[in-house]
Each structure stands twice: as structure tokens, then as C-alpha cells.
Amino acid sequence: MSTNTVAMTGNIAVANAMRQINPDVCAAYPITPSTEVMQQFASFVADGEVDTELVAVDSEHSAMSACIGASAAGGRVMTATSANGLALMWEMLYIAAGNRLPIVMTTVNRALSAPINIHCDHSDAMGARDSGWIQLWSENAQEAYDNLIQAVRIAERREVRLPVMVCLDGFIISHSIERMELLDDMQVRNFIGPVKLHYPLLDVDNPVTYGPLDLQDYYMEHKRQQADAMQLAKPVILEVGQEFGKTFGRSYGFFEEYKLKDAELVVVALGSSVGTVKTVVDSLRQQGIAAGVLKLRSFRPFPAKELAAALKSAKAIAVLDRADSFGAYGGPLFSEVRSALFSLEAAPPTVDYIYGLGGRDFGVADVNGVFDDLKMLAKTGKASQEVNYITVRE
Amino acid sequence: MEKQFTEVRWHGRGGQGTVTAAKVLAETALASGKHVQAFPEYGPERMGAPLRAYNRLSANPIAIHCQVTNPDVVVVVDPTLMGSVDVTEGTPDNAIFIINTHEKPAEIKRKLGLGKAQKVYTLNATKIAFDTIKRPLPNTPLLGALAKVAGLIDMDDLISDLKRSFSKKFTEQVVSANLEAVKRAYEEVVGE
């Protein structure tokens, strides 16, 4: 066992990634369940383990504003939040992305109020899906840690220059102790390299303006560039994920294919539930059932073509949504997965399950229920109901 | 579905070190090369309120991320919970119970209405804690009992992990009192 193998919560793992990244500026405003990230990081600052200027602010709106200012000035900038904290940042999320600022933020996923609930679902990050942030999702503490380190490289790449959000499930990952591996401090620093400055505000010899008025004349060209940057992020995500694998032994792509190659019954999901689905898939495989999972890592940019290619030979697909998009036809993940599959000549029948809102447990029996439905769907080719709520009292 | 891991459920009250116990168990098992999870059930956290904490331990990586509903081992840190909380909930036929009580295992087995193959071990962890740590913190003695009867962790690993993790926070005196508590529990825990 490596000497860097530790038992650590997701939050502390994230704080350690931040310590190794050693950002120039961090803004901090607490909200459960992400509070511990900045609390632990503040200890690193106080103990002199990092050179970061920690800015304690009065709200999440101010936290993102401070990040925007510091990032425009030319710093490497990070923060963390959850749920209503992310919602309060709303206005500033778009401004960070529109100004093409490579801020890296940890989002510890939690349900939005009301009713008030501190536990995990994905409604916070899903609400920010159109804000122009890259979103990388994590199954466990190890992935949250690995994703955060890669996020710095992806965000700062010249052709990308977009903020990145690294998502991990509140409490289930943020507050659970799990075995994981910490990388060597120097190796992390070498991997991310020094911050590369592009048009910093503090370069007084080459003055620039951020966020000026931009009307009918150029606004649309700038939005078009933002859309291009998201597409240009795709090869960068792959390249950084492969280099991470070469350097540290764990490779990353747009998604993970778990026993997917010959799978007939497939679940598509995000976050910690994938681990439970994998456990059930192992057991189904022992019974000779061709089950598999596609775990999406990069929700923004959404790898539509690659995902459709990976799912094209499935006989039935269940998308798991830990958030609803009220009034839409299914949850946010379902809408996009199904839309991606529509380009196939013969799209596999695909159904949606909205589950686990507000931390509602999603257990082995629930996963087995989904696969039972998929068996029927594979046979009949048609679901009586395509969008379903599960793990709920009806 | 055959389980590839052992699940432990802890029943305690806020302030008794139950969550710390689950954490120490995970760290000790990790030190012997195991894969581990430790997580409390988060609700409104108050001193004295009933709480549960959980562990999963395995020789192989653990991917599952749902609640523990069928624990193989149940540790009751506070015996007064047995009247108000069903500590037997979801336990398999061969579950092991480790109870902090002055009562005999057979008596507890009868009170909880346990099955023939379910095993009960008892120790007066609160008394051991008072004698050694001088405070009602039954969590460390219970870890000693767990090392003896559950076959999940090794006593030597437990002692070295407690030394390592408690030395960061506590005085040498507190650390040695905890180690004494663990050793006494290891000797005093009794089965049926």
C-alpha cells in the first residue's frame, strides 16, 4: 500500500487538492455541506502551507465577485459552495464565464430550498448548466480530488479560458470517509504548472478592459466565441485526462464505461449513485445478465456524439436524474441523453428515473427495480411511462 | 446478492464519540490494507440525541454508496437506546451485537429477542471509560471489544492507530488512558 493511501472525507480531499494547487486567491463563504472545504483550507492558509490570499466575504454573491476580480487581475482563483450558495452566485456565474475567467469552484451538491434540506441532490448544479461553466462530476472522493487538479489545467488552457465547476455529492461523498490516494505535492505542482497570464488587469503596460458594454455590435460574436470555447474544451478535457493517467495511473475521459461494451441493459447516471449501480451490475453479470453503466463525467461540455456511439448497441437505457426540471419532459440528464441518441439510426428505448431528491436513499433494491424495468423494456421496446419518479411515496 | 464487504452500524448519542469510533475503525482497517468507508447519519446534531454511524470494510474496493440497511455487526454505545431504537433492525441471522452494558449477553439476547445464530457480546464500557479516561466516553473501549470479537481489525493495529491519531489532539496522559481502556475492554468483553 502506498504511503499516500489515506482514509479521508470528500471535503478534506478537495481541501488537500487546493493545498497542492496553492491558488493565489480564494474567496470563502460557508454553506453546508461544502463549509468544511474552506474551513480546512483556511487552516492550511493559517499554518502557512499555502501562499493563498483568503478573502472572507459576506455572501456567495460576493465570493464569486471576489473570484472574478482576482481572476481578471491574473490570479489562479478557487472557491467552494453548495445549493442556495450557488443559487445566490447566479448573476456572477454568467459574468465569470462571459469574461472567460478560469475560476475553479467545487460544488458540493445539495438540494435547493424550499422546503429546506441539507442533503444531496443535483438541482443546484443542474440549474447552473447554462451559465457557461464546464462541469466535471465525481463518483467518489478520489475522483473529486483528481477532477479538481485537472480542472485547473482545463480552465487555464488558452483556447478554453472558461470557469470549471467540480461536482461531488453532498454528505454521501463530502462527509463520508473513504480510502483514497493523495498525490505527491511536487508532482501536482508540476502537473498544473505555473499560472499562465492572458490579458491580466494588473499588467499596466498593456491595459485591458473586462466586462464593458457590448450591444448589438459585438455581443453575439462574443457569445459565439464562448460556445466555441466550450467545444474546444472537449479535446483539452481528453488530453488532460490522459496525461493525468500517464502521470498518476488514473485516466479520465468524458465518461466512464463500466461493463458497457456488450451491455444490453444500460444505466446512465452522475455522481455517487453510480457506485451502487456498479455493485448491482457486478451481481447481475454473475447471473448472466448483460448489464452496464455509463457514468457521465463531463456534463458541460456535453459529449453528445461520443455518448451516442457508446450507447448505440444497448437494448434499453435508463437515465437516472437526481434533479427534476419541473414542467420539462424528464430530468435534465434525460433530456440531453435522449436528444443525443435521437441522431442514431435506431435509438434504443430510453426512460428516465428521477430519484434521490433531498438525499433520499437510493439502495440496491431500487437499482434492481430499474434493471427489472429495463428487462421488460428491452423485450417490448416501449415503456408505458417514459418519465418516472422512484424512491418516493406515491 | 452476496455481499463483498462487512457492514457495521453504531448506535450512540451525540457527544459519546460514536462518529469518532467509526472513524478510528476505518483508519485502523485501512492501516492493515483494507478498503473502508465511515459515515454518520446526519440529522439535527445535538448532545444526547440518538445517532447512527456506519462502516463498510472489505479486502476489495468498495463502490457502493447507499445507506447500510443490513449490518453484519451492531455496536450499541448507549444501552438506554435499546428501549427507544430498534437496534436489531435489518440484521441478518448471523449478526454480531456488541453492547455497552453491565448485563450478561444471555439477558440482552432475550431482551432484544435475537435469533439463535445471532451473537451477543457485552462489556461495561462506560465503567471502563470512567476508570481509565475519567469521562463517560465508551467509544474507545468498544473498539477494543470489536477487535476481540468481530475479526475485522487487529488489536495491535488498533493500538498503533489510536496512538497515532489521538497523539495529534490529546496529551500523553489522555492517550495512555485511552489505550488502557482499549486493553481492558479486550480482556473484559464476554460472549454467551
Coordinates of C-alpha atoms in Angstrom, one line a residue:
Chain A
M1 CA 0.0 0.0 0.0
S2 CA 1.3 3.4 -1.0
T3 CA 2.3 5.7 1.9
N4 CA -0.1 8.3 0.4
T5 CA -3.1 6.0 0.9
V6 CA -5.4 7.7 3.3
A7 CA -9.0 7.5 4.8
M8 CA -10.5 10.9 4.1
T9 CA -13.8 12.6 3.5
G10 CA -14.5 14.1 0.1
N11 CA -14.4 17.6 1.6
I12 CA -11.0 17.1 3.1
A13 CA -9.7 15.5 -0.1
V14 CA -10.8 18.6 -2.0
A15 CA -9.2 20.9 0.5
N16 CA -6.0 18.9 0.1
A17 CA -6.1 19.3 -3.7
M18 CA -6.5 23.0 -3.1
R19 CA -3.5 23.0 -0.8
Q20 CA -1.4 21.3 -3.5
I21 CA -2.7 23.6 -6.2
N22 CA -1.8 26.6 -4.0
P23 CA -4.1 29.2 -5.6
D24 CA -3.3 32.9 -5.5
V25 CA -6.7 33.9 -4.2
C26 CA -9.7 32.0 -2.6
A27 CA -13.0 33.5 -1.5
A28 CA -14.8 31.9 1.3
Y29 CA -18.4 31.9 2.5
P30 CA -19.7 28.9 4.3
I31 CA -22.7 26.7 3.4
T32 CA -23.4 23.1 4.3
P33 CA -22.2 20.7 3.1
S34 CA -19.3 22.5 1.4
T35 CA -18.3 24.5 4.5
E36 CA -15.6 22.0 5.6
V37 CA -13.7 22.6 2.3
M38 CA -12.9 26.2 3.0
Q39 CA -12.6 25.6 6.8
Q40 CA -9.8 23.0 6.2
F41 CA -8.3 25.2 3.5
A42 CA -8.3 28.2 5.9
S43 CA -6.2 26.1 8.3
F44 CA -3.7 25.5 5.5
V45 CA -3.6 29.2 5.0
A46 CA -3.2 29.9 8.7
D47 CA -0.5 27.3 9.0
G48 CA 1.5 28.8 6.1
E49 CA 1.2 25.7 4.0
V50 CA -0.1 27.8 1.0
D51 CA 0.6 31.3 -0.2
T52 CA -3.1 32.0 -0.9
E53 CA -4.8 35.2 0.0
L54 CA -8.0 34.0 1.6
V55 CA -10.8 36.5 1.3
A56 CA -13.7 36.1 3.8
V57 CA -16.7 37.7 2.3
D58 CA -20.3 38.4 3.3
S59 CA -22.2 36.2 0.8
E60 CA -21.7 33.8 -2.1
H61 CA -22.6 36.6 -4.5
S62 CA -19.6 38.4 -3.0
A63 CA -17.5 35.3 -3.1
M64 CA -17.9 34.9 -6.8
S65 CA -17.4 38.6 -7.3
A66 CA -14.1 38.5 -5.4
C67 CA -13.1 35.5 -7.6
I68 CA -14.0 37.4 -10.8
G69 CA -11.9 40.4 -9.7
A70 CA -8.9 38.3 -8.7
S71 CA -9.1 36.1 -11.8
A72 CA -9.3 39.1 -14.1
A73 CA -6.3 40.6 -12.3
G74 CA -4.4 37.5 -13.3
G75 CA -4.5 35.2 -10.3
R76 CA -5.3 31.5 -10.0
V77 CA -8.6 31.5 -8.2
M78 CA -10.8 29.0 -6.4
T79 CA -13.8 28.7 -4.1
A80 CA -16.4 26.2 -3.0
T81 CA -20.2 26.3 -2.4
S82 CA -23.4 24.3 -2.3
A83 CA -27.1 24.6 -3.1
N84 CA -28.5 28.1 -2.2
G85 CA -25.0 29.4 -2.1
L86 CA -24.6 28.5 -5.7
A87 CA -28.0 30.0 -6.5
L88 CA -27.0 33.3 -4.9
M89 CA -23.9 33.4 -7.1
W90 CA -26.2 33.2 -10.2
E91 CA -25.6 36.6 -11.7
M92 CA -21.9 36.3 -11.1
L93 CA -21.6 32.7 -12.6
Y94 CA -22.6 34.1 -16.0
I95 CA -20.2 37.1 -15.6
A96 CA -17.3 34.8 -14.7
A97 CA -18.0 32.6 -17.8
G98 CA -18.7 35.6 -20.2
N99 CA -15.5 37.2 -19.1
R100 CA -13.7 33.9 -19.9
L101 CA -12.2 33.7 -16.4
P102 CA -10.6 30.3 -15.5
I103 CA -12.0 30.1 -11.9
V104 CA -12.2 26.7 -10.4
M105 CA -15.0 26.0 -8.0
T106 CA -16.0 22.9 -6.0
T107 CA -19.8 22.4 -5.9
V108 CA -20.8 20.0 -3.1
N109 CA -24.2 19.1 -4.5
R110 CA -27.2 19.7 -2.2
A111 CA -30.9 20.2 -2.7
L112 CA -32.3 23.7 -3.2
S113 CA -34.8 25.2 -0.8
A114 CA -37.8 25.1 -0.2
P115 CA -38.5 23.0 1.8
I116 CA -35.1 23.4 3.4
N117 CA -32.9 20.3 3.1
I118 CA -29.2 20.0 3.5
H119 CA -28.8 16.6 1.7
C120 CA -27.7 15.6 -1.7
D121 CA -29.3 16.1 -5.0
H122 CA -28.2 17.7 -8.2
S123 CA -30.7 20.5 -8.6
D124 CA -28.1 23.2 -7.6
A125 CA -25.5 22.4 -10.4
M126 CA -28.2 21.5 -12.9
G127 CA -29.6 24.9 -12.5
A128 CA -26.2 26.3 -13.5
R129 CA -25.9 24.1 -16.6
D130 CA -26.5 27.1 -19.0
S131 CA -24.2 29.5 -17.2
G132 CA -21.2 28.7 -19.3
W133 CA -19.2 26.8 -16.7
I134 CA -17.6 23.5 -17.6
Q135 CA -19.0 20.8 -15.2
L136 CA -17.0 17.8 -14.1
W137 CA -18.8 15.3 -11.9
S138 CA -17.3 12.9 -9.4
E139 CA -18.3 9.5 -8.2
N140 CA -16.2 9.4 -5.0
A141 CA -13.6 11.4 -3.0
Q142 CA -10.8 10.2 -5.3
E143 CA -12.5 11.5 -8.4
A144 CA -13.4 14.8 -6.8
Y145 CA -9.7 15.3 -5.8
D146 CA -8.4 14.2 -9.3
N147 CA -11.0 16.3 -11.1
L148 CA -10.1 19.4 -9.2
I149 CA -6.4 19.1 -10.1
Q150 CA -7.3 18.5 -13.8
A151 CA -9.8 21.4 -13.7
V152 CA -7.0 23.9 -13.2
R153 CA -5.3 22.8 -16.4
I154 CA -8.5 22.7 -18.4
A155 CA -9.8 26.1 -17.3
E156 CA -6.5 27.9 -17.9
R157 CA -5.8 26.5 -21.4
R158 CA -5.7 29.4 -23.8
E159 CA -8.3 28.2 -26.2
V160 CA -10.6 27.3 -23.4
R161 CA -10.4 30.0 -20.7
L162 CA -13.6 29.0 -19.0
P163 CA -14.5 28.5 -15.4
V164 CA -14.8 24.9 -14.2
M165 CA -17.2 23.5 -11.6
V166 CA -16.2 20.2 -10.0
C167 CA -19.2 18.5 -8.5
L168 CA -19.4 15.9 -5.7
D169 CA -22.4 14.6 -3.8
G170 CA -23.1 16.3 -0.5
F171 CA -22.7 14.2 2.6
I172 CA -22.6 10.9 0.6
I173 CA -19.1 11.9 -0.6
S174 CA -18.4 15.2 1.2
H175 CA -18.8 13.8 4.7
S176 CA -18.0 10.1 4.2
I177 CA -14.6 8.8 5.0
E178 CA -13.3 6.6 2.1
R179 CA -10.0 5.1 1.1
M180 CA -8.2 7.2 -1.5
E181 CA -4.8 8.2 -2.6
L182 CA -3.2 11.6 -2.2
L183 CA -0.6 12.5 -4.9
D184 CA 2.8 14.0 -4.1
D185 CA 2.7 17.8 -3.6
M186 CA 5.5 18.4 -6.1
Q187 CA 4.0 16.2 -8.7
V188 CA 0.7 18.0 -8.5
R189 CA 2.5 21.3 -8.8
N190 CA 4.5 20.1 -11.8
F191 CA 1.3 18.7 -13.4
I192 CA -0.6 22.0 -13.2
G193 CA 2.4 24.3 -13.8
P194 CA 2.5 28.0 -13.1
V195 CA -0.5 30.1 -13.9
K196 CA -0.4 31.4 -17.5
L197 CA -1.5 35.0 -17.7
H198 CA -3.7 36.1 -20.6
Y199 CA -4.6 39.8 -20.6
P200 CA -4.3 40.4 -16.8
L201 CA -5.8 43.6 -15.5
L202 CA -2.7 44.2 -13.4
D203 CA -0.5 44.4 -16.5
V204 CA -0.5 48.2 -16.5
D205 CA 1.8 48.4 -19.6
N206 CA -0.9 46.6 -21.6
P207 CA -4.1 47.9 -20.3
V208 CA -7.3 45.9 -21.0
T209 CA -11.0 46.2 -20.1
Y210 CA -13.2 43.5 -18.7
G211 CA -17.0 43.5 -18.9
P212 CA -17.6 46.6 -20.9
L213 CA -20.9 47.5 -22.7
D214 CA -21.3 45.2 -25.7
L215 CA -24.5 45.8 -27.6
Q216 CA -25.9 44.7 -31.0
D217 CA -22.5 45.3 -32.5
Y218 CA -20.4 42.5 -30.8
Y219 CA -22.4 40.8 -28.1
M220 CA -23.4 37.9 -30.3
E221 CA -19.8 37.4 -31.6
H222 CA -18.6 37.1 -28.0
K223 CA -21.3 34.6 -27.2
R224 CA -20.4 32.6 -30.3
Q225 CA -16.8 32.6 -29.1
Q226 CA -18.0 31.3 -25.7
A227 CA -19.8 28.5 -27.4
D228 CA -16.7 27.7 -29.4
A229 CA -14.6 27.7 -26.3
M230 CA -16.9 25.0 -24.8
Q231 CA -16.4 22.9 -27.9
L232 CA -12.6 23.5 -27.8
A233 CA -12.6 22.3 -24.2
K234 CA -13.5 18.8 -25.3
P235 CA -10.1 17.8 -26.7
V236 CA -8.5 19.5 -23.8
I237 CA -10.5 17.5 -21.3
L238 CA -9.4 14.3 -23.0
E239 CA -5.8 15.4 -23.3
V240 CA -5.5 16.4 -19.7
G241 CA -7.4 13.3 -18.5
Q242 CA -5.0 11.1 -20.5
E243 CA -1.9 12.9 -19.2
F244 CA -3.2 12.6 -15.7
G245 CA -3.5 8.8 -16.3
K246 CA 0.0 8.6 -17.7
T247 CA 1.4 10.6 -14.7
F248 CA -0.6 9.2 -11.9
G249 CA -2.2 6.0 -13.1
R250 CA -5.9 7.0 -13.3
S251 CA -7.1 8.1 -16.7
Y252 CA -10.2 10.2 -17.3
G253 CA -12.4 10.9 -20.3
F254 CA -15.9 12.4 -20.9
F255 CA -17.4 9.4 -19.3
E256 CA -16.6 6.0 -17.8
E257 CA -17.8 2.9 -19.4
Y258 CA -18.4 0.2 -16.8
K259 CA -19.0 -3.3 -18.4
L260 CA -20.7 -1.3 -21.2
K261 CA -19.1 -2.9 -24.4
D262 CA -21.6 -5.8 -24.7
A263 CA -24.2 -4.4 -22.3
E264 CA -27.8 -4.7 -23.3
L265 CA -29.4 -3.1 -20.3
V266 CA -27.6 0.2 -19.5
V267 CA -27.9 2.8 -16.8
V268 CA -26.6 6.4 -17.4
A269 CA -26.0 8.4 -14.3
L270 CA -23.9 11.0 -12.5
G271 CA -22.2 11.0 -9.1
S272 CA -22.1 8.7 -6.2
S273 CA -25.1 6.5 -7.1
V274 CA -23.0 5.1 -10.0
G275 CA -21.0 3.2 -7.4
T276 CA -24.2 1.5 -6.1
V277 CA -25.3 0.8 -9.7
K278 CA -21.8 -0.8 -10.4
T279 CA -22.2 -3.1 -7.4
V280 CA -25.6 -4.3 -8.8
V281 CA -24.2 -4.6 -12.3
D282 CA -21.5 -7.0 -10.9
S283 CA -24.2 -9.1 -9.3
L284 CA -26.3 -9.1 -12.5
R285 CA -23.3 -10.1 -14.6
Q286 CA -22.8 -13.1 -12.3
Q287 CA -26.4 -14.1 -13.2
G288 CA -25.5 -13.8 -16.9
I289 CA -27.4 -10.6 -17.4
A290 CA -25.6 -8.2 -19.8
A291 CA -25.9 -5.0 -17.6
G292 CA -23.7 -2.0 -17.8
V293 CA -23.3 1.6 -16.7
L294 CA -22.2 4.8 -18.4
K295 CA -21.1 7.3 -15.8
L296 CA -21.0 10.8 -17.2
R297 CA -18.1 12.9 -16.0
S298 CA -18.3 15.9 -18.3
F299 CA -21.9 17.2 -18.4
R300 CA -20.6 20.6 -19.8
P301 CA -19.4 20.3 -22.5
F302 CA -21.9 17.5 -23.2
P303 CA -20.3 14.8 -25.3
A304 CA -23.4 14.1 -27.4
K305 CA -21.7 12.2 -30.3
E306 CA -19.4 10.2 -28.1
L307 CA -22.2 9.2 -25.8
A308 CA -24.5 8.2 -28.6
A309 CA -21.7 6.0 -30.1
A310 CA -21.1 4.3 -26.7
L311 CA -24.8 3.6 -26.2
K312 CA -25.8 2.6 -29.7
S313 CA -25.9 -1.2 -29.2
A314 CA -27.9 -1.1 -25.9
K315 CA -31.3 -2.7 -26.0
A316 CA -32.8 -0.5 -23.2
I317 CA -31.4 2.6 -21.4
A318 CA -32.4 4.1 -18.0
V319 CA -31.2 7.6 -17.3
L320 CA -31.0 8.5 -13.6
D321 CA -31.7 12.1 -12.7
R322 CA -31.1 13.4 -9.2
A323 CA -32.9 16.6 -10.1
D324 CA -36.1 17.5 -11.9
S325 CA -36.7 20.2 -14.4
F326 CA -40.2 21.0 -13.5
G327 CA -42.5 21.0 -16.4
A328 CA -39.9 19.6 -18.8
Y329 CA -40.2 16.2 -20.4
G330 CA -37.9 14.4 -17.8
G331 CA -34.9 15.5 -15.8
P332 CA -32.0 17.5 -17.3
L333 CA -29.8 14.5 -17.9
F334 CA -32.6 12.5 -19.6
S335 CA -33.4 15.4 -22.0
E336 CA -29.8 15.6 -23.2
V337 CA -29.1 11.9 -23.4
R338 CA -32.2 11.2 -25.3
S339 CA -31.6 14.1 -27.6
A340 CA -28.0 12.7 -28.3
L341 CA -29.5 9.3 -29.0
F342 CA -32.0 10.7 -31.5
S343 CA -29.2 11.1 -34.1
L344 CA -28.7 7.3 -34.1
E345 CA -30.4 5.4 -36.9
A346 CA -32.1 3.2 -34.3
A347 CA -32.1 4.8 -31.0
P348 CA -32.5 2.4 -28.1
P349 CA -35.7 2.9 -26.0
T350 CA -34.7 5.2 -23.2
V351 CA -36.5 6.0 -19.9
D352 CA -36.0 8.4 -17.1
Y353 CA -36.0 7.9 -13.4
I354 CA -36.0 10.9 -11.1
Y355 CA -34.6 9.6 -7.8
G356 CA -32.9 10.5 -4.5
L357 CA -34.1 14.1 -4.1
G358 CA -33.0 15.8 -0.9
G359 CA -30.8 12.9 0.0
R360 CA -33.4 10.1 -0.3
D361 CA -31.5 6.9 -0.2
F362 CA -31.0 5.0 -3.5
G363 CA -30.3 1.5 -2.5
V364 CA -29.6 -1.9 -4.1
A365 CA -33.3 -2.8 -4.3
D366 CA -34.0 0.4 -6.1
V367 CA -31.3 -0.2 -8.7
N368 CA -32.6 -3.8 -9.1
G369 CA -36.0 -2.3 -9.8
V370 CA -34.6 -0.2 -12.5
F371 CA -32.9 -3.1 -14.2
D372 CA -36.1 -5.2 -13.9
D373 CA -37.9 -2.4 -15.8
L374 CA -35.1 -2.4 -18.4
K375 CA -35.5 -6.2 -19.0
M376 CA -39.1 -5.6 -19.9
L377 CA -38.3 -2.5 -22.0
A378 CA -35.7 -4.5 -23.9
K379 CA -38.3 -7.1 -24.7
T380 CA -41.2 -4.8 -25.6
G381 CA -39.3 -1.9 -27.0
K382 CA -41.8 0.5 -25.5
A383 CA -42.3 1.9 -22.0
S384 CA -45.8 2.5 -20.7
Q385 CA -44.3 5.6 -19.0
E386 CA -41.1 7.2 -20.0
V387 CA -40.5 9.6 -17.2
N388 CA -40.8 8.1 -13.7
Y389 CA -40.3 9.1 -10.1
I390 CA -38.7 6.4 -7.9
T391 CA -37.6 6.2 -4.3
V392 CA -40.8 8.2 -3.5
R393 CA -44.0 7.5 -1.6
E394 CA -46.9 7.9 -4.1
Chain B
M1 CA -26.8 -10.7 -3.8
E2 CA -23.7 -11.8 -1.9
K3 CA -22.0 -9.0 0.0
Q4 CA -18.4 -8.4 -0.8
F5 CA -17.9 -6.3 2.4
T6 CA -18.7 -6.2 6.1
E7 CA -21.1 -3.6 7.4
V8 CA -21.1 -2.1 10.9
R9 CA -23.8 0.0 12.4
W10 CA -23.1 2.1 15.5
H11 CA -25.9 3.3 17.8
G12 CA -25.0 6.1 20.2
R13 CA -25.9 9.6 21.4
G14 CA -24.4 12.9 20.4
G15 CA -21.3 13.6 22.4
Q16 CA -20.3 9.9 23.2
G17 CA -17.7 9.7 20.4
T18 CA -19.7 7.3 18.2
V19 CA -18.7 9.1 15.0
T20 CA -15.1 9.1 16.1
A21 CA -15.2 5.4 16.8
A22 CA -16.4 4.7 13.3
K23 CA -13.6 6.9 12.0
V24 CA -11.0 5.1 14.1
L25 CA -12.3 1.7 12.9
A26 CA -11.9 2.8 9.3
E27 CA -8.4 4.1 9.9
T28 CA -7.3 1.0 11.7
A29 CA -8.7 -1.2 9.0
L30 CA -7.0 0.9 6.3
A31 CA -3.7 0.5 8.1
S32 CA -4.0 -3.2 7.6
G33 CA -4.6 -2.7 3.8
K34 CA -8.4 -2.9 3.8
H35 CA -10.8 -0.7 1.8
V36 CA -13.0 1.3 4.1
Q37 CA -16.0 3.7 4.4
A38 CA -17.1 5.5 7.6
F39 CA -20.1 7.8 7.6
P40 CA -22.5 9.1 10.1
E41 CA -26.2 9.7 9.6
Y42 CA -26.6 13.4 9.6
G43 CA -29.7 15.0 11.1
P44 CA -30.2 17.7 13.6
E45 CA -27.0 17.3 15.7
R46 CA -27.5 17.7 19.4
M47 CA -25.7 16.5 22.5
G48 CA -27.6 13.4 23.8
A49 CA -29.7 12.9 20.6
P50 CA -29.8 9.4 19.2
L51 CA -27.5 8.9 16.2
R52 CA -26.2 6.2 14.0
A53 CA -22.8 5.8 12.3
Y54 CA -21.7 3.2 9.8
N55 CA -18.7 1.4 8.4
R56 CA -18.1 -0.8 5.4
L57 CA -14.9 -2.8 5.3
S58 CA -13.5 -5.0 2.6
A59 CA -10.4 -6.6 1.1
N60 CA -11.6 -5.2 -2.2
P61 CA -12.5 -1.7 -3.4
I62 CA -16.0 -0.6 -2.2
A63 CA -18.1 1.2 -4.8
I64 CA -21.5 1.1 -3.2
H65 CA -22.8 4.4 -1.8
C66 CA -26.2 3.8 -0.3
Q67 CA -27.2 3.5 3.3
V68 CA -26.3 0.5 5.4
T69 CA -29.6 -1.3 6.0
N70 CA -28.4 -4.9 6.8
P71 CA -25.4 -4.5 9.2
D72 CA -23.3 -7.6 10.0
V73 CA -22.1 -6.0 13.2
V74 CA -24.1 -3.7 15.5
V75 CA -22.4 -1.8 18.3
V76 CA -24.6 -0.2 20.9
V77 CA -22.7 2.6 22.5
D78 CA -25.5 3.8 24.8
P79 CA -27.6 1.0 26.3
T80 CA -30.5 3.4 27.1
L81 CA -31.2 3.5 23.3
M82 CA -32.3 -0.2 23.4
G83 CA -35.7 0.9 24.8
S84 CA -36.4 3.5 22.1
V85 CA -34.5 2.5 19.0
D86 CA -34.7 -0.9 17.2
V87 CA -31.0 -1.8 17.2
T88 CA -31.8 -5.2 15.6
E89 CA -33.4 -3.6 12.5
G90 CA -32.4 -5.3 9.3
T91 CA -29.8 -7.5 10.9
P92 CA -29.0 -10.9 9.3
D93 CA -29.4 -14.2 11.1
N94 CA -25.7 -14.4 11.9
A95 CA -25.3 -10.8 13.0
I96 CA -22.9 -9.9 15.9
F97 CA -24.0 -7.4 18.6
I98 CA -21.6 -5.6 20.9
I99 CA -23.4 -3.9 23.7
N100 CA -22.2 -1.4 26.3
T101 CA -23.9 -2.8 29.4
H102 CA -23.4 -4.3 32.8
E103 CA -25.9 -7.0 31.9
K104 CA -25.0 -10.5 30.7
P105 CA -25.1 -11.4 27.0
A106 CA -27.9 -14.0 27.5
E107 CA -30.0 -11.4 29.2
I108 CA -29.6 -8.9 26.4
K109 CA -30.2 -11.6 23.8
R110 CA -33.6 -12.4 25.5
K111 CA -34.5 -8.7 25.8
L112 CA -33.7 -8.0 22.1
G113 CA -35.5 -11.2 21.0
L114 CA -32.5 -12.2 18.9
G115 CA -32.2 -15.4 16.8
K116 CA -30.2 -18.4 17.8
A117 CA -27.3 -17.7 15.4
Q118 CA -27.1 -14.1 16.3
K119 CA -24.3 -13.5 18.8
V120 CA -24.2 -11.0 21.7
Y121 CA -21.1 -9.7 23.4
T122 CA -21.3 -7.3 26.4
L123 CA -18.9 -5.2 28.3
N124 CA -19.4 -2.3 30.8
A125 CA -17.6 0.2 28.5
T126 CA -18.9 3.2 30.4
K127 CA -17.4 1.9 33.7
I128 CA -14.1 1.1 31.9
A129 CA -14.2 4.7 30.5
F130 CA -14.8 6.2 34.0
D131 CA -12.0 4.1 35.5
T132 CA -9.4 5.0 32.8
I133 CA -10.4 8.1 30.8
K134 CA -12.3 9.5 33.8
R135 CA -15.1 10.6 31.5
P136 CA -18.2 8.8 30.1
L137 CA -16.7 8.1 26.7
P138 CA -17.4 4.4 25.9
N139 CA -16.3 4.6 22.3
T140 CA -12.7 3.6 22.7
P141 CA -13.4 0.6 25.0
L142 CA -15.9 -0.6 22.4
L143 CA -13.2 -0.6 19.7
G144 CA -11.2 -2.9 21.9
A145 CA -14.2 -5.2 22.2
L146 CA -14.7 -5.1 18.5
A147 CA -11.1 -6.0 17.8
K148 CA -11.6 -9.1 20.1
V149 CA -14.8 -10.5 18.8
A150 CA -15.6 -9.2 15.3
G151 CA -12.5 -10.3 13.4
L152 CA -12.4 -7.0 11.5
I153 CA -9.4 -5.4 12.9
D154 CA -6.2 -6.5 14.7
M155 CA -5.6 -5.3 18.3
D156 CA -2.0 -4.2 17.5
D157 CA -3.2 -2.2 14.6
L158 CA -5.9 -0.5 16.8
I159 CA -3.3 0.4 19.4
S160 CA -0.9 1.9 17.0
D161 CA -3.6 3.8 15.1
L162 CA -5.1 5.2 18.3
K163 CA -1.6 6.3 19.4
R164 CA -1.1 8.0 16.1
S165 CA -4.4 9.7 15.7
F166 CA -5.1 10.7 19.4
S167 CA -1.5 12.0 19.9
K168 CA -2.3 14.7 17.4
K169 CA -5.1 16.1 19.5
F170 CA -4.6 15.0 23.1
T171 CA -1.9 14.9 25.9
E172 CA 0.2 11.8 26.5
Q173 CA -1.9 11.1 29.7
V174 CA -5.2 11.1 27.7
V175 CA -3.7 8.9 25.0
S176 CA -2.4 6.3 27.5
A177 CA -5.8 6.3 29.4
N178 CA -7.5 5.5 26.1
L179 CA -5.0 2.7 25.3
E180 CA -5.6 1.3 28.8
A181 CA -9.4 1.4 28.1
V182 CA -9.0 -0.5 24.9
K183 CA -6.8 -3.2 26.5
R184 CA -9.2 -3.6 29.4
A185 CA -12.2 -3.9 27.1
Y186 CA -10.3 -6.5 25.1
E187 CA -10.0 -8.6 28.2
E188 CA -13.4 -7.9 29.8
V189 CA -15.8 -8.4 26.8
V190 CA -17.8 -11.6 27.3
G191 CA -19.9 -13.7 24.9
E192 CA -22.8 -16.1 25.7

